[in-house]
Amino acid sequence: MALQIDSFLLILRILLVVLLYLFLMQVVIAITRDLKKNAAAGEGSSEPSGRIWGHLVVVNSGPTSLMPGTRFALQPQTNIGRGPTNTIPIQDQYISAEHTRMWFRNGTWYVQDAGSANGTYVNGQPARDPLPAKAGDIISVGYIQFKLTQ
């Protein structure tokens, strides 16, 4: 009887080791697939990043240290905020970590507030929902006013 229990425990241990290796193999495959996908996305996005899609020009800097006339290049998907991962990082206490989202679709810029404390406006209209914007429009992010240019 003792021999059967020892054999059974040995088989369970071997099965546990096999399952552990299968799990680790799945983890390695998932990581490799993700790395390949990210590398392919990086190669595909390197070409459009050199193109400038437009600019935001500071018209009124409010209480910030930005100088009027400062230009920020826009990407097809642009985020404005205090956080370092934003396309346009602005270090100002009135700007939220992620303040404003802008994107270019079908020849039109769209602006939307990202749930900020001090709001985002297009020509004085709150951008809680996406609002279309065109060249010459004034986009207010917190207390900073930008002019959208192409």
Coordinates of C-alpha atoms in Angstrom, one line a residue, residues 6-141:
D6 CA 4.6 6.9 -3.1
S7 CA 4.0 6.2 -6.8
F8 CA 0.9 8.3 -6.8
L9 CA 2.8 11.2 -5.2
L10 CA 5.6 10.9 -7.7
I11 CA 3.2 11.1 -10.6
L12 CA 1.5 14.2 -9.0
R13 CA 4.9 15.9 -8.6
I14 CA 5.8 15.2 -12.2
L15 CA 2.4 16.4 -13.4
L16 CA 2.9 19.6 -11.3
V17 CA 6.3 20.2 -12.9
V18 CA 4.9 19.7 -16.4
L19 CA 2.0 22.1 -15.8
L20 CA 4.4 24.7 -14.4
Y21 CA 6.6 24.4 -17.5
L22 CA 3.6 24.7 -19.8
F23 CA 2.5 27.8 -17.9
L24 CA 5.9 29.4 -18.2
M25 CA 6.0 28.6 -21.9
Q26 CA 2.7 30.4 -22.4
V27 CA 4.0 33.4 -20.5
V28 CA 7.1 33.5 -22.7
I29 CA 5.0 33.2 -25.9
A30 CA 2.6 36.0 -24.8
I31 CA 5.6 38.3 -24.0
T32 CA 7.3 37.5 -27.3
R33 CA 4.1 38.1 -29.3
D34 CA 3.5 41.5 -27.5
L35 CA 7.1 42.6 -28.1
K36 CA 6.8 41.7 -31.8
K37 CA 3.5 43.6 -32.0
N38 CA 5.0 46.7 -30.3
A39 CA 8.1 46.6 -32.6
A40 CA 5.9 46.4 -35.7
A41 CA 3.7 49.3 -34.4
G42 CA 6.8 51.4 -33.8
E43 CA 8.1 50.8 -37.3
G44 CA 4.8 51.7 -38.8
S45 CA 4.4 54.9 -36.8
S46 CA 7.9 56.3 -37.4
E47 CA 7.0 57.7 -40.8
P48 CA 4.0 59.9 -39.8
S49 CA 5.7 61.3 -36.7
G50 CA 8.0 63.4 -38.9
R51 CA 5.0 65.2 -40.4
I52 CA 3.7 68.2 -38.6
W53 CA -0.1 68.3 -38.6
G54 CA -0.5 71.8 -37.2
H55 CA 0.4 74.0 -34.3
L56 CA -1.0 75.5 -31.2
V57 CA 0.4 79.0 -30.7
V58 CA 0.1 80.6 -27.3
V59 CA -2.0 83.8 -27.6
N60 CA -2.6 84.4 -23.8
S61 CA -0.5 82.6 -21.3
G62 CA -2.5 83.7 -18.3
P63 CA -0.6 83.2 -15.0
T64 CA 1.9 80.7 -16.5
S65 CA 5.5 81.2 -17.5
L66 CA 4.7 80.5 -21.2
M67 CA 5.6 83.3 -23.6
P68 CA 2.9 84.4 -26.1
G69 CA 3.9 83.2 -29.5
T70 CA 5.3 79.9 -28.3
R71 CA 4.4 77.1 -30.8
F72 CA 3.7 73.5 -30.1
A73 CA 3.6 71.0 -32.9
L74 CA 0.5 68.8 -33.1
Q75 CA 0.4 65.0 -33.9
P76 CA -2.7 63.3 -35.3
Q77 CA -3.4 62.2 -31.7
T78 CA -2.3 64.9 -29.2
N79 CA -2.7 65.0 -25.5
I80 CA -2.1 68.2 -23.4
G81 CA -1.4 68.0 -19.7
R82 CA 1.0 68.2 -16.8
G83 CA 2.0 64.5 -17.0
P84 CA 5.3 63.6 -18.8
T85 CA 3.6 61.2 -21.2
N86 CA 1.5 63.9 -22.9
T87 CA 2.4 65.0 -26.4
I88 CA 2.4 68.6 -25.1
P89 CA 3.5 68.6 -21.5
I90 CA 2.8 71.9 -19.7
Q91 CA 4.1 72.3 -16.2
D92 CA 1.5 74.5 -14.6
Q93 CA -0.6 74.1 -11.5
Y94 CA -3.9 74.9 -13.3
I95 CA -3.3 72.1 -15.9
S96 CA -4.4 68.6 -15.0
A97 CA -2.1 65.5 -15.5
E98 CA -4.1 64.7 -18.6
H99 CA -6.1 67.9 -19.4
T100 CA -7.1 67.9 -23.1
R101 CA -7.3 65.4 -26.0
M102 CA -7.1 66.5 -29.7
W103 CA -7.2 64.3 -32.7
F104 CA -7.2 64.9 -36.5
R105 CA -9.8 63.0 -38.5
N106 CA -11.1 63.5 -42.0
G107 CA -9.5 66.9 -42.3
T108 CA -10.9 68.2 -39.0
W109 CA -9.4 68.7 -35.6
Y110 CA -11.5 67.5 -32.6
V111 CA -10.9 68.8 -29.1
Q112 CA -12.2 67.2 -25.9
D113 CA -11.6 67.9 -22.2
A114 CA -10.2 64.8 -20.5
G115 CA -12.0 65.4 -17.2
S116 CA -9.8 68.2 -16.1
A117 CA -10.5 70.5 -13.1
N118 CA -10.2 73.8 -15.0
G119 CA -11.8 72.8 -18.3
T120 CA -11.1 73.0 -22.0
Y121 CA -12.9 75.4 -24.3
V122 CA -13.1 75.9 -28.1
N123 CA -14.0 79.6 -28.9
G124 CA -15.4 79.9 -25.4
Q125 CA -17.6 76.8 -25.7
P126 CA -16.9 74.0 -23.1
A127 CA -15.4 70.9 -24.8
R128 CA -16.9 68.3 -22.5
D129 CA -17.9 66.3 -25.7
P130 CA -15.7 66.4 -28.8
L131 CA -15.9 69.7 -30.6
P132 CA -14.6 70.4 -34.1
A133 CA -12.0 73.0 -34.4
K134 CA -10.4 74.7 -37.5
A135 CA -7.4 76.9 -38.1
G136 CA -7.8 80.2 -36.3
D137 CA -10.0 78.9 -33.5
I138 CA -9.0 79.7 -29.9
I139 CA -8.5 76.6 -27.7
S140 CA -8.4 77.4 -23.9
V141 CA -6.6 74.8 -21.7

